[in-house]
CSV table of C-alpha atoms (C1' of nucleotides) in Angstrom, one decimal:
chain,number,residue,atom,x,y,z
A,100,UNK,CA,-132.7,-165.1,9.0
A,101,UNK,CA,-132.7,-165.2,12.8
A,102,UNK,CA,-135.7,-163.1,15.0
A,103,UNK,CA,-133.9,-160.2,16.5
A,104,UNK,CA,-133.9,-159.5,19.6
A,105,UNK,CA,-136.1,-156.7,20.1
A,106,UNK,CA,-138.8,-158.8,18.4
A,107,UNK,CA,-137.8,-162.1,20.7
A,108,UNK,CA,-138.7,-159.6,23.8
A,109,UNK,CA,-141.9,-157.6,21.9
A,110,UNK,CA,-142.9,-161.6,21.4
A,111,UNK,CA,-142.1,-163.1,24.7
A,112,UNK,CA,-143.5,-159.7,26.8
A,113,UNK,CA,-146.8,-160.5,24.5
A,114,UNK,CA,-146.9,-164.2,25.5
A,115,UNK,CA,-146.4,-163.6,29.8
A,116,UNK,CA,-148.2,-160.3,29.4
A,117,UNK,CA,-151.4,-162.4,28.3
A,118,UNK,CA,-150.7,-165.1,30.7
A,119,UNK,CA,-149.9,-163.4,34.0
A,120,UNK,CA,-150.8,-159.6,33.5
A,121,UNK,CA,-148.4,-157.0,33.2
A,122,UNK,CA,-147.8,-156.4,36.9
A,123,UNK,CA,-147.4,-160.3,37.4
A,124,UNK,CA,-144.4,-160.5,35.3
A,125,UNK,CA,-141.3,-159.0,35.8
A,126,UNK,CA,-138.5,-158.0,33.5
A,127,UNK,CA,-135.7,-160.6,34.9
A,128,UNK,CA,-138.5,-163.0,34.2
A,129,UNK,CA,-139.1,-162.1,31.0
A,130,UNK,CA,-135.7,-162.0,30.4
A,131,UNK,CA,-135.0,-165.6,31.4
A,132,UNK,CA,-138.1,-166.8,29.6
A,133,UNK,CA,-136.4,-164.9,26.2
A,134,UNK,CA,-133.1,-165.8,26.7
A,135,UNK,CA,-131.3,-162.5,26.1
A,136,UNK,CA,-129.6,-159.6,28.4
A,137,UNK,CA,-131.9,-157.1,31.3
A,138,UNK,CA,-130.5,-154.1,29.7
A,139,UNK,CA,-131.5,-155.0,26.3
A,140,UNK,CA,-134.8,-154.3,27.5
A,141,UNK,CA,-134.0,-150.7,28.4
A,142,UNK,CA,-131.4,-150.3,25.4
A,143,UNK,CA,-134.3,-151.3,22.9
A,144,UNK,CA,-137.4,-149.7,25.2
A,145,UNK,CA,-136.3,-147.2,27.4
A,146,UNK,CA,-137.7,-148.5,30.2
A,147,UNK,CA,-140.1,-151.5,31.2
A,148,UNK,CA,-143.8,-148.8,30.4
A,149,UNK,CA,-142.5,-148.0,26.9
A,150,UNK,CA,-142.1,-152.3,26.8
A,151,UNK,CA,-145.5,-152.2,27.5
A,152,UNK,CA,-146.6,-149.5,25.1
A,153,UNK,CA,-145.3,-151.1,22.2
A,154,UNK,CA,-146.1,-154.5,22.8
A,155,UNK,CA,-149.8,-153.1,23.0
A,156,UNK,CA,-149.6,-150.6,20.0
A,157,UNK,CA,-148.6,-153.3,18.1
A,158,UNK,CA,-151.9,-154.9,18.4
A,159,UNK,CA,-154.1,-152.0,19.1
A,160,UNK,CA,-153.5,-150.5,16.1
A,161,UNK,CA,-153.6,-153.9,13.8
A,162,UNK,CA,-157.0,-154.4,15.3
A,163,UNK,CA,-158.7,-151.1,15.4
A,164,UNK,CA,-157.2,-150.8,11.5
A,165,UNK,CA,-158.9,-154.1,11.2
A,166,UNK,CA,-162.5,-152.7,12.6
A,167,UNK,CA,-162.5,-149.6,10.7
A,168,UNK,CA,-161.5,-152.1,7.3
A,169,UNK,CA,-164.5,-154.0,8.1
A,170,UNK,CA,-166.8,-150.6,8.7
A,171,UNK,CA,-166.1,-149.4,5.9
A,172,UNK,CA,-166.8,-152.1,3.4
A,173,UNK,CA,-169.9,-152.6,5.4
A,174,UNK,CA,-171.2,-149.1,4.8
A,175,UNK,CA,-169.9,-149.2,0.9
A,176,UNK,CA,-172.2,-152.5,0.7
A,177,UNK,CA,-175.0,-151.1,2.1
A,178,UNK,CA,-175.0,-147.5,0.8
A,179,UNK,CA,-177.5,-145.6,3.0
A,180,UNK,CA,-179.6,-148.3,3.9
A,181,UNK,CA,-179.3,-149.7,8.1
A,182,UNK,CA,-176.8,-151.9,8.6
A,183,UNK,CA,-178.3,-155.1,11.0
A,184,UNK,CA,-176.9,-154.8,13.9
A,185,UNK,CA,-175.4,-158.1,14.0
A,186,UNK,CA,-172.9,-157.2,10.7
A,187,UNK,CA,-171.6,-154.3,12.9
A,188,UNK,CA,-170.9,-156.5,16.4
A,189,UNK,CA,-169.5,-158.9,14.2
A,190,UNK,CA,-167.0,-156.1,12.2
A,191,UNK,CA,-166.2,-154.8,16.2
A,192,UNK,CA,-165.3,-158.5,17.3
A,193,UNK,CA,-163.8,-160.3,14.7
A,194,UNK,CA,-160.9,-158.7,14.6
A,195,UNK,CA,-159.8,-158.8,18.1
A,196,UNK,CA,-161.5,-162.3,18.4
A,197,UNK,CA,-159.4,-163.8,15.1
A,198,UNK,CA,-156.4,-161.7,15.6
A,199,UNK,CA,-154.6,-164.5,16.1
A,200,UNK,CA,-155.4,-166.4,12.8
A,201,UNK,CA,-155.0,-163.4,10.5
A,202,UNK,CA,-151.0,-163.1,11.6
A,203,UNK,CA,-150.1,-166.8,10.6
A,204,UNK,CA,-152.0,-168.7,13.7
A,205,UNK,CA,-148.5,-167.8,16.3
A,206,UNK,CA,-150.9,-168.9,19.4
A,207,UNK,CA,-153.8,-167.2,21.0
A,208,UNK,CA,-151.5,-164.8,22.5
A,209,UNK,CA,-153.1,-161.8,20.8
A,210,UNK,CA,-156.5,-161.8,21.7
A,211,UNK,CA,-155.7,-162.4,25.3
A,212,UNK,CA,-153.6,-159.6,25.1
A,213,UNK,CA,-155.9,-156.9,23.9
A,214,UNK,CA,-158.7,-158.7,26.4
A,215,UNK,CA,-156.3,-157.7,29.2
A,216,UNK,CA,-155.8,-154.4,27.7
A,217,UNK,CA,-159.8,-153.8,28.8
A,218,UNK,CA,-159.2,-155.5,32.3
A,219,UNK,CA,-155.6,-153.4,32.9
A,220,UNK,CA,-155.0,-150.5,35.5
A,221,UNK,CA,-152.1,-150.1,34.1
A,222,UNK,CA,-152.3,-146.1,32.7
A,223,UNK,CA,-150.0,-147.1,29.7
A,224,UNK,CA,-152.3,-149.5,28.9
A,225,UNK,CA,-155.4,-147.4,28.8
A,226,UNK,CA,-153.7,-144.3,27.2
A,227,UNK,CA,-152.5,-146.6,24.7
A,228,UNK,CA,-156.4,-148.1,24.4
A,229,UNK,CA,-158.1,-145.3,24.4
A,230,UNK,CA,-155.7,-143.9,22.3
A,231,UNK,CA,-156.6,-146.5,19.3
A,232,UNK,CA,-160.0,-146.8,20.6
A,233,UNK,CA,-161.2,-143.9,20.0
A,234,UNK,CA,-162.2,-143.5,16.6
A,235,UNK,CA,-163.4,-146.5,16.8
A,236,UNK,CA,-166.0,-145.9,19.1
A,237,UNK,CA,-167.2,-142.6,17.5
A,238,UNK,CA,-167.5,-144.5,14.2
A,239,UNK,CA,-169.8,-147.7,15.3
A,240,UNK,CA,-171.5,-145.5,18.2
A,241,UNK,CA,-172.5,-143.0,15.2
A,242,UNK,CA,-173.3,-146.5,12.5
A,243,UNK,CA,-175.1,-147.8,15.6
A,244,UNK,CA,-177.3,-144.9,16.1
A,245,UNK,CA,-178.6,-145.5,12.8
A,246,UNK,CA,-179.1,-149.2,12.9
A,247,UNK,CA,-180.9,-148.8,16.5
A,248,UNK,CA,-182.3,-145.5,16.6
A,249,UNK,CA,-184.9,-146.7,19.1
A,250,UNK,CA,-182.6,-146.6,22.4
A,251,UNK,CA,-180.8,-143.1,23.6
A,252,UNK,CA,-177.4,-142.6,22.7
A,253,UNK,CA,-176.6,-143.1,26.4
A,254,UNK,CA,-177.7,-146.9,25.8
A,255,UNK,CA,-176.1,-147.3,23.1
A,256,UNK,CA,-173.4,-146.3,24.7
A,257,UNK,CA,-173.6,-148.4,27.3
A,258,UNK,CA,-174.6,-151.8,25.7
A,259,UNK,CA,-171.2,-151.2,23.7
A,260,UNK,CA,-169.7,-151.4,27.0
A,261,UNK,CA,-171.4,-154.3,27.6
A,262,UNK,CA,-170.3,-156.0,24.4
A,263,UNK,CA,-166.5,-155.4,25.1
A,264,UNK,CA,-166.9,-156.8,28.6
A,265,UNK,CA,-168.4,-160.4,26.9
A,266,UNK,CA,-166.0,-160.1,25.4
A,267,UNK,CA,-162.7,-159.5,27.3
A,268,UNK,CA,-165.0,-162.6,29.8
A,269,UNK,CA,-164.8,-164.9,26.3
A,270,UNK,CA,-161.2,-165.0,26.7
A,271,UNK,CA,-159.8,-164.2,30.0
A,272,UNK,CA,-162.4,-166.5,31.9
A,273,UNK,CA,-160.7,-169.7,30.2
A,274,UNK,CA,-157.5,-168.4,31.7
A,275,UNK,CA,-159.3,-169.5,35.2
A,276,UNK,CA,-158.1,-173.0,35.5
A,277,UNK,CA,-160.8,-173.6,37.9
A,278,UNK,CA,-163.9,-171.7,35.9
A,279,UNK,CA,-162.9,-173.6,33.1
A,280,UNK,CA,-163.5,-177.1,34.5
A,281,UNK,CA,-166.6,-175.8,35.9
A,282,UNK,CA,-168.1,-174.3,33.0
A,283,UNK,CA,-167.0,-176.9,30.5
A,284,UNK,CA,-165.3,-174.2,28.2
A,285,UNK,CA,-161.9,-175.6,27.5
A,286,UNK,CA,-162.7,-177.4,24.1
A,287,UNK,CA,-163.7,-174.3,22.8
A,288,UNK,CA,-162.3,-173.0,19.2
A,289,UNK,CA,-162.2,-169.4,18.8
A,290,UNK,CA,-164.3,-169.7,15.3
A,291,UNK,CA,-167.3,-171.0,18.0
A,292,UNK,CA,-166.5,-168.5,20.5
A,293,UNK,CA,-166.9,-165.5,17.8
A,294,UNK,CA,-170.2,-167.2,16.4
A,295,UNK,CA,-171.5,-167.2,20.7
A,296,UNK,CA,-170.1,-163.7,21.6
A,297,UNK,CA,-172.0,-162.4,17.9
A,298,UNK,CA,-175.4,-163.6,18.7
A,299,UNK,CA,-175.1,-163.0,22.4
A,300,UNK,CA,-174.6,-159.2,21.7
A,301,UNK,CA,-177.0,-159.2,19.1
A,302,UNK,CA,-179.7,-160.4,21.0
A,303,UNK,CA,-178.3,-157.6,24.0
A,304,UNK,CA,-177.7,-154.6,21.5
A,305,UNK,CA,-181.4,-155.5,20.0
A,306,UNK,CA,-183.7,-156.2,22.9
A,307,UNK,CA,-186.5,-153.8,23.7
A,308,UNK,CA,-188.4,-154.1,26.2
A,309,UNK,CA,-191.6,-154.4,26.2
A,310,UNK,CA,-193.3,-150.8,26.9
A,311,UNK,CA,-196.4,-151.5,29.4
A,312,UNK,CA,-194.4,-153.9,31.6
A,313,UNK,CA,-192.6,-150.9,32.8
A,314,UNK,CA,-193.8,-151.3,36.5
A,315,UNK,CA,-193.5,-154.0,39.0
A,316,UNK,CA,-193.6,-157.6,38.2
B,175,UNK,CA,-168.1,-146.5,70.0
B,176,UNK,CA,-164.9,-146.9,67.6
B,177,UNK,CA,-164.3,-148.3,64.5
B,178,UNK,CA,-161.6,-151.5,65.4
B,179,UNK,CA,-158.0,-151.3,63.8
B,180,UNK,CA,-159.2,-154.6,62.0
B,181,UNK,CA,-162.2,-153.4,60.4
B,182,UNK,CA,-160.6,-150.0,59.5
B,183,UNK,CA,-157.8,-152.0,57.4
B,184,UNK,CA,-160.2,-154.1,56.0
B,185,UNK,CA,-162.3,-151.0,54.3
B,186,UNK,CA,-159.3,-148.9,53.5
B,187,UNK,CA,-158.3,-152.3,51.9
B,188,UNK,CA,-161.9,-152.9,50.4
B,189,UNK,CA,-161.9,-149.5,48.8
B,190,UNK,CA,-157.7,-149.2,47.6
B,191,UNK,CA,-158.1,-152.6,45.7
B,192,UNK,CA,-161.3,-151.7,44.3
B,193,UNK,CA,-160.2,-148.3,43.1
B,194,UNK,CA,-156.3,-150.1,41.9
B,195,UNK,CA,-156.1,-153.6,42.1
B,196,UNK,CA,-154.5,-155.7,44.3
B,197,UNK,CA,-151.4,-155.5,43.0
B,198,UNK,CA,-151.1,-151.8,42.6
B,199,UNK,CA,-151.9,-151.5,46.5
B,200,UNK,CA,-149.0,-151.6,49.0
B,201,UNK,CA,-149.2,-152.1,52.5
B,202,UNK,CA,-147.4,-149.3,52.9
B,203,UNK,CA,-149.7,-146.8,51.0
B,204,UNK,CA,-152.5,-149.1,52.9
B,205,UNK,CA,-151.3,-148.4,56.1
B,206,UNK,CA,-150.8,-144.6,55.4
B,207,UNK,CA,-154.5,-144.3,54.3
B,208,UNK,CA,-155.8,-146.3,57.4
B,209,UNK,CA,-154.0,-144.6,59.9
B,210,UNK,CA,-152.6,-147.5,61.4
B,211,UNK,CA,-149.3,-149.5,62.0
B,212,UNK,CA,-147.8,-151.6,59.0
B,213,UNK,CA,-147.1,-154.8,61.5
B,214,UNK,CA,-151.0,-154.4,62.5
B,215,UNK,CA,-152.3,-156.1,59.2
B,216,UNK,CA,-149.6,-159.1,60.1
B,217,UNK,CA,-151.3,-159.5,63.0
B,218,UNK,CA,-154.4,-158.9,62.1
B,219,UNK,CA,-154.1,-161.4,58.8
B,220,UNK,CA,-150.8,-163.1,59.2
B,221,UNK,CA,-149.8,-161.9,55.3
B,222,UNK,CA,-150.6,-159.6,52.3
B,223,UNK,CA,-152.6,-163.0,51.1
B,224,UNK,CA,-154.9,-163.1,54.6
B,225,UNK,CA,-155.9,-159.5,54.1
B,226,UNK,CA,-156.7,-159.9,50.8
B,227,UNK,CA,-158.7,-163.2,51.2
B,228,UNK,CA,-160.6,-161.2,54.6
B,229,UNK,CA,-161.6,-158.2,52.3
B,230,UNK,CA,-163.3,-160.2,49.7
B,231,UNK,CA,-164.7,-163.6,51.6
B,232,UNK,CA,-166.7,-160.9,53.2
B,233,UNK,CA,-168.5,-159.4,50.5
B,234,UNK,CA,-168.8,-162.5,48.2
B,235,UNK,CA,-170.4,-164.7,51.0
B,236,UNK,CA,-172.8,-161.7,51.3
B,237,UNK,CA,-173.5,-161.3,47.3
B,238,UNK,CA,-174.1,-165.2,47.1
B,239,UNK,CA,-176.1,-165.8,49.4
B,240,UNK,CA,-178.6,-162.9,48.4
B,241,UNK,CA,-178.1,-165.0,45.2
B,242,UNK,CA,-179.2,-167.8,46.2
B,243,UNK,CA,-182.1,-166.3,48.4
B,244,UNK,CA,-183.4,-164.7,45.5
B,245,UNK,CA,-183.4,-167.6,43.3
B,246,UNK,CA,-184.7,-169.6,46.2
B,247,UNK,CA,-187.7,-167.1,46.1
B,248,UNK,CA,-188.4,-167.2,42.2
B,249,UNK,CA,-188.2,-170.7,42.9
B,250,UNK,CA,-191.1,-170.5,45.5
B,251,UNK,CA,-193.5,-168.2,43.5
B,252,UNK,CA,-193.0,-170.3,39.8
B,253,UNK,CA,-193.5,-173.6,40.7
B,254,UNK,CA,-192.8,-176.0,37.9
B,255,UNK,CA,-193.2,-172.8,35.7
B,256,UNK,CA,-190.7,-172.0,33.5
B,257,UNK,CA,-189.2,-169.1,35.5
B,258,UNK,CA,-188.4,-166.1,32.6
B,259,UNK,CA,-184.9,-165.7,31.6
B,260,UNK,CA,-185.1,-161.8,33.1
B,261,UNK,CA,-186.3,-163.2,36.1
B,262,UNK,CA,-183.5,-165.5,36.4
B,263,UNK,CA,-180.6,-162.6,35.4
B,264,UNK,CA,-181.9,-160.0,37.8
B,265,UNK,CA,-181.4,-162.6,40.8
B,266,UNK,CA,-178.1,-163.2,39.2
B,267,UNK,CA,-177.0,-159.2,39.0
B,268,UNK,CA,-179.0,-157.4,41.5
B,269,UNK,CA,-177.0,-158.7,44.3
B,270,UNK,CA,-173.7,-157.3,43.3
B,271,UNK,CA,-175.1,-153.7,41.4
B,272,UNK,CA,-176.8,-153.1,44.4
B,273,UNK,CA,-174.3,-154.1,47.4
B,274,UNK,CA,-173.9,-150.7,48.3
B,275,UNK,CA,-177.5,-150.0,49.0
B,276,UNK,CA,-177.9,-152.9,50.5
B,277,UNK,CA,-174.9,-152.0,53.0
B,278,UNK,CA,-176.5,-149.0,54.1
B,279,UNK,CA,-174.7,-147.4,51.2
B,280,UNK,CA,-171.1,-146.5,52.2
B,281,UNK,CA,-170.3,-146.0,48.8
B,282,UNK,CA,-170.0,-148.2,45.9
B,283,UNK,CA,-166.5,-149.9,46.6
B,284,UNK,CA,-168.3,-152.9,47.3
B,285,UNK,CA,-170.0,-153.5,43.5
B,286,UNK,CA,-166.5,-152.6,42.0
B,287,UNK,CA,-164.7,-154.9,44.5
B,288,UNK,CA,-166.9,-157.7,43.0
B,289,UNK,CA,-166.3,-156.6,39.7
B,290,UNK,CA,-162.2,-156.4,40.6
B,291,UNK,CA,-162.2,-160.1,41.7
B,292,UNK,CA,-163.4,-161.5,38.3
B,293,UNK,CA,-160.6,-159.1,36.4
B,294,UNK,CA,-158.4,-160.1,38.7
B,295,UNK,CA,-154.6,-162.7,38.2
B,296,UNK,CA,-154.4,-162.9,41.9
B,297,UNK,CA,-154.5,-166.4,42.8
B,298,UNK,CA,-155.9,-166.6,46.1
B,299,UNK,CA,-159.4,-164.3,44.9
B,300,UNK,CA,-159.8,-166.8,42.0
B,301,UNK,CA,-159.8,-169.2,44.7
B,302,UNK,CA,-162.2,-167.5,47.1
B,303,UNK,CA,-164.1,-166.3,43.9
B,304,UNK,CA,-164.5,-169.6,42.9
B,305,UNK,CA,-165.0,-171.2,46.0
B,306,UNK,CA,-168.2,-168.8,46.4
B,307,UNK,CA,-169.7,-168.6,43.1
B,308,UNK,CA,-169.8,-172.7,42.8
B,309,UNK,CA,-172.8,-173.3,44.1
B,310,UNK,CA,-174.7,-170.5,42.3
B,311,UNK,CA,-173.1,-171.2,38.8
B,312,UNK,CA,-174.9,-175.3,39.2
B,313,UNK,CA,-178.1,-173.8,40.7
B,314,UNK,CA,-178.5,-171.1,37.8
B,315,UNK,CA,-177.3,-173.1,34.8
B,316,UNK,CA,-179.7,-175.7,35.5
B,317,UNK,CA,-182.6,-173.0,36.3
B,318,UNK,CA,-181.5,-171.9,33.2
B,319,UNK,CA,-181.8,-175.6,31.6
B,320,UNK,CA,-185.1,-175.2,31.8
B,321,UNK,CA,-186.2,-171.9,31.5
B,322,UNK,CA,-184.0,-171.9,27.7
B,323,UNK,CA,-183.9,-175.7,26.9
B,324,UNK,CA,-183.4,-174.8,23.1
B,325,UNK,CA,-179.9,-173.6,24.0
B,326,UNK,CA,-177.0,-176.7,24.7
B,327,UNK,CA,-175.6,-176.7,27.6
B,328,UNK,CA,-172.1,-175.2,26.5
B,329,UNK,CA,-174.1,-172.7,25.4
B,330,UNK,CA,-175.7,-172.2,28.3
B,331,UNK,CA,-172.3,-172.0,30.6
B,332,UNK,CA,-170.7,-169.4,28.1
B,333,UNK,CA,-173.4,-167.2,27.5
B,334,UNK,CA,-173.5,-166.8,31.4
B,335,UNK,CA,-170.1,-166.0,31.2
B,336,UNK,CA,-170.7,-163.5,28.5
B,337,UNK,CA,-173.1,-161.8,31.3
B,338,UNK,CA,-170.8,-161.8,34.0
B,339,UNK,CA,-168.4,-159.8,31.8
B,340,UNK,CA,-170.9,-157.4,30.9
B,341,UNK,CA,-171.3,-157.1,34.2
B,342,UNK,CA,-167.8,-156.6,35.1
B,343,UNK,CA,-167.3,-154.0,32.5
B,344,UNK,CA,-170.0,-152.0,33.5
B,345,UNK,CA,-168.2,-150.9,36.7
B,346,UNK,CA,-165.0,-151.2,35.6
B,347,UNK,CA,-165.0,-149.1,32.5
B,348,UNK,CA,-166.5,-145.8,34.4
B,349,UNK,CA,-163.1,-146.1,36.4
B,350,UNK,CA,-161.0,-145.2,33.3
B,351,UNK,CA,-161.6,-141.6,32.8
B,352,UNK,CA,-161.1,-141.4,30.0
B,353,UNK,CA,-163.3,-143.1,28.4
B,354,UNK,CA,-166.0,-142.1,31.1
B,355,UNK,CA,-165.7,-138.7,29.4
B,356,UNK,CA,-166.3,-140.3,25.9
B,357,UNK,CA,-168.8,-142.5,26.9
B,358,UNK,CA,-170.7,-140.0,29.2
B,359,UNK,CA,-171.0,-142.9,31.3
B,360,UNK,CA,-170.5,-140.7,34.9
B,361,UNK,CA,-174.0,-139.5,35.7
B,362,UNK,CA,-175.2,-143.6,36.1
B,363,UNK,CA,-177.1,-144.3,39.2
B,364,UNK,CA,-177.0,-147.7,40.3
B,365,UNK,CA,-180.1,-148.7,39.5
B,366,UNK,CA,-180.0,-147.3,35.7
B,367,UNK,CA,-176.6,-149.3,35.4
B,368,UNK,CA,-178.5,-152.9,37.0
B,369,UNK,CA,-182.4,-151.9,34.4
B,370,UNK,CA,-179.3,-151.4,31.3
B,371,UNK,CA,-177.8,-154.4,32.2
B,372,UNK,CA,-181.0,-156.7,32.9
B,373,UNK,CA,-182.0,-155.6,29.7
B,374,UNK,CA,-179.0,-156.7,27.5
B,375,UNK,CA,-179.0,-159.7,29.0
B,376,UNK,CA,-181.8,-160.7,28.2
B,377,UNK,CA,-181.4,-159.6,25.0
B,378,UNK,CA,-178.3,-161.7,25.1
B,379,UNK,CA,-179.4,-165.4,26.6
B,380,UNK,CA,-182.7,-165.4,24.4
B,381,UNK,CA,-181.5,-164.4,21.2
B,382,UNK,CA,-182.3,-167.6,19.2
B,383,UNK,CA,-180.5,-167.3,15.2
B,384,UNK,CA,-183.1,-167.6,12.6
B,385,UNK,CA,-182.3,-170.6,11.1
B,386,UNK,CA,-181.9,-171.2,7.8
B,387,UNK,CA,-179.6,-167.7,7.7
B,388,UNK,CA,-176.7,-170.4,8.9
B,389,UNK,CA,-174.3,-169.9,6.0
B,390,UNK,CA,-173.5,-167.1,4.3
B,391,UNK,CA,-175.1,-163.4,4.8
C,287,DC,C1',-152.2,-154.1,92.5
C,288,DT,C1',-150.7,-157.4,89.9
C,289,DA,C1',-149.7,-160.4,86.5
C,290,DT,C1',-151.6,-162.1,81.9
C,291,DC,C1',-153.1,-161.0,78.1
C,292,DA,C1',-153.7,-158.3,73.5
C,293,DT,C1',-152.6,-155.0,70.2
C,294,DT,C1',-150.0,-151.6,69.0
C,295,DC,C1',-145.6,-149.4,67.5
C,296,DA,C1',-140.8,-147.9,65.2
C,297,DA,C1',-137.1,-150.6,63.5
C,298,DA,C1',-135.0,-153.5,60.7
C,299,DC,C1',-134.8,-157.7,58.0
C,300,DG,C1',-134.0,-160.3,53.0
C,301,DT,C1',-135.7,-160.0,48.7
C,302,DT,C1',-137.4,-158.5,44.9
C,303,DT,C1',-138.2,-154.6,41.4
C,304,DG,C1',-136.6,-151.1,37.6
C,305,DT,C1',-132.8,-148.8,36.3
C,306,DT,C1',-127.8,-147.4,35.5
C,307,DT,C1',-123.2,-147.8,34.5
C,308,DT,C1',-119.4,-149.5,32.2
C,309,DA,C1',-116.9,-152.8,29.5
C,310,DA,C1',-117.1,-156.2,26.2
C,311,DT,C1',-118.8,-157.4,21.8
C,312,DT,C1',-120.8,-157.5,17.1
C,313,DT,C1',-122.3,-155.4,13.2
C,314,DT,C1',-122.0,-151.8,9.8
C,315,DA,C1',-119.8,-148.3,6.7
C,316,DT,C1',-115.8,-146.7,4.4
D,44,DA,C1',-108.9,-153.2,7.2
D,45,DT,C1',-110.1,-149.9,10.0
D,46,DA,C1',-113.3,-146.7,12.3
D,47,DA,C1',-117.6,-145.8,14.0
D,48,DA,C1',-121.7,-146.9,15.2
D,49,DA,C1',-125.0,-150.3,17.0
D,50,DT,C1',-125.9,-154.0,20.1
D,51,DT,C1',-124.7,-157.3,24.0
D,52,DA,C1',-123.0,-159.1,28.7
D,53,DA,C1',-122.6,-158.2,33.8
D,54,DA,C1',-122.6,-156.0,37.6
D,55,DA,C1',-124.4,-152.6,41.0
D,56,DC,C1',-127.6,-149.3,42.2
D,57,DA,C1',-131.5,-147.5,45.1
D,58,DA,C1',-135.9,-147.8,46.2
D,59,DA,C1',-139.8,-150.5,47.2
D,60,DC,C1',-141.7,-154.6,48.7
D,61,DG,C1',-143.8,-157.8,52.4
D,62,DT,C1',-142.3,-160.0,56.4
D,63,DT,C1',-140.0,-160.0,60.9
D,64,DT,C1',-138.6,-158.4,65.9
D,65,DG,C1',-138.5,-157.4,70.7
D,66,DA,C1',-139.8,-153.5,73.1
D,67,DA,C1',-144.1,-150.6,74.9
D,68,DT,C1',-148.7,-149.8,75.7
D,69,DG,C1',-153.1,-151.2,76.3
D,70,DA,C1',-157.5,-153.7,78.5
D,71,DT,C1',-158.6,-157.5,81.6
D,72,DA,C1',-159.1,-160.6,85.4
D,73,DG,C1',-157.9,-162.2,89.9
DNA sequence: CTATCATTCAAACGTTTGTTTTAATTTTAT
DNA sequence: ATAAAATTAAAACAAACGTTTGAATGATAG
């Protein structure tokens, strides 16, 4: 059974968007790589925006459903006990980072795509990102308020955004060839990156400035 | 004394690039906002790429010179003693975050621009970023190897990239209106963001996973 | 004043962009 | 087998893009 034209377009778009960003991919480059006709894009998706939306929606739903599932398992496992920060972050970060594994290892396009979504200016992408992420943010922040009651709600929210930033950078930076060489990041597996990411974010989330040293150095 | 056409173009470009990304700003939008002639861009900068290069170079040099200066002061102050991680990160993060203050508070365009530089696909931008950042990365990683000898060089490099990611997100995320509302990030001053950023990154950099819990949970 | 240089201006150039159109083809259902 | 629907194909469209041109204007120096 062959891959349908629609799927071919989606997969090729995902690959090219992840590598070059949305603005960096024209429909003509896309169809040339995919081996389909130009009009097929508009037939199946209505417009380039429609294609963008479809590409991102497919993975974002998957990622955030997985995050909610992992959070549910943690809640069932810990009951009324505080869930450790590390476990929460693991649940938050594993889904996007290891997405390529769970989909049969079609490559690392998926994770890169999710990371792109966070760094994109495109309005369609940001709308999709927000819609799919809204519930996840609420639930994780709610759980973090139990695990880290010593922080203010504002501080928890900001730090969670730092977590997202670190995640994004972990996959976008290796796309920049010169930095990859400079920092020797090329030989990192996704599991390695995930472990380092969870460790870093756990430390960052849990960090408590020593009281009394609030003044000057 | 009036602002020259060249300066007007640079300032307007900086503002628009920071807000919309490079690909999202056409030269015609730019000159319309700046109130100059279209050909003036090519007269003064040769091409759009030339303009992009000029816009980023101006600030990147400033930021990284400031970083090196702060690092030098720390070295002079601590001598052969290990510089605390927090101080190193403060030196690394203060310059970009507080850039707008040091230039007379023309707005927060500058920091946003630096953050954009990290998230951009544009090749010219990445070349500029790399050229200006290469020495800084080497020096800070070298100093971090003394402050955090228990980490591998690879791990230090990856964590430093996480730091950059958190920094980028801290300024790019508030540009997304829906997330700003959801996370209640709008009323944060640059000093607040800097403090939270340094705290988070210090925790992340210094975090040491307890040995023996390396297996399953 | 005048010659020279730097700068600004309006207009047009050739490409590339996303999109639409109309016809040909393939698939599906009766 | 045939009618209907879904899909693919080739071509053209209008708009926007970065860029170039050549004349007009401004400032500067001899």
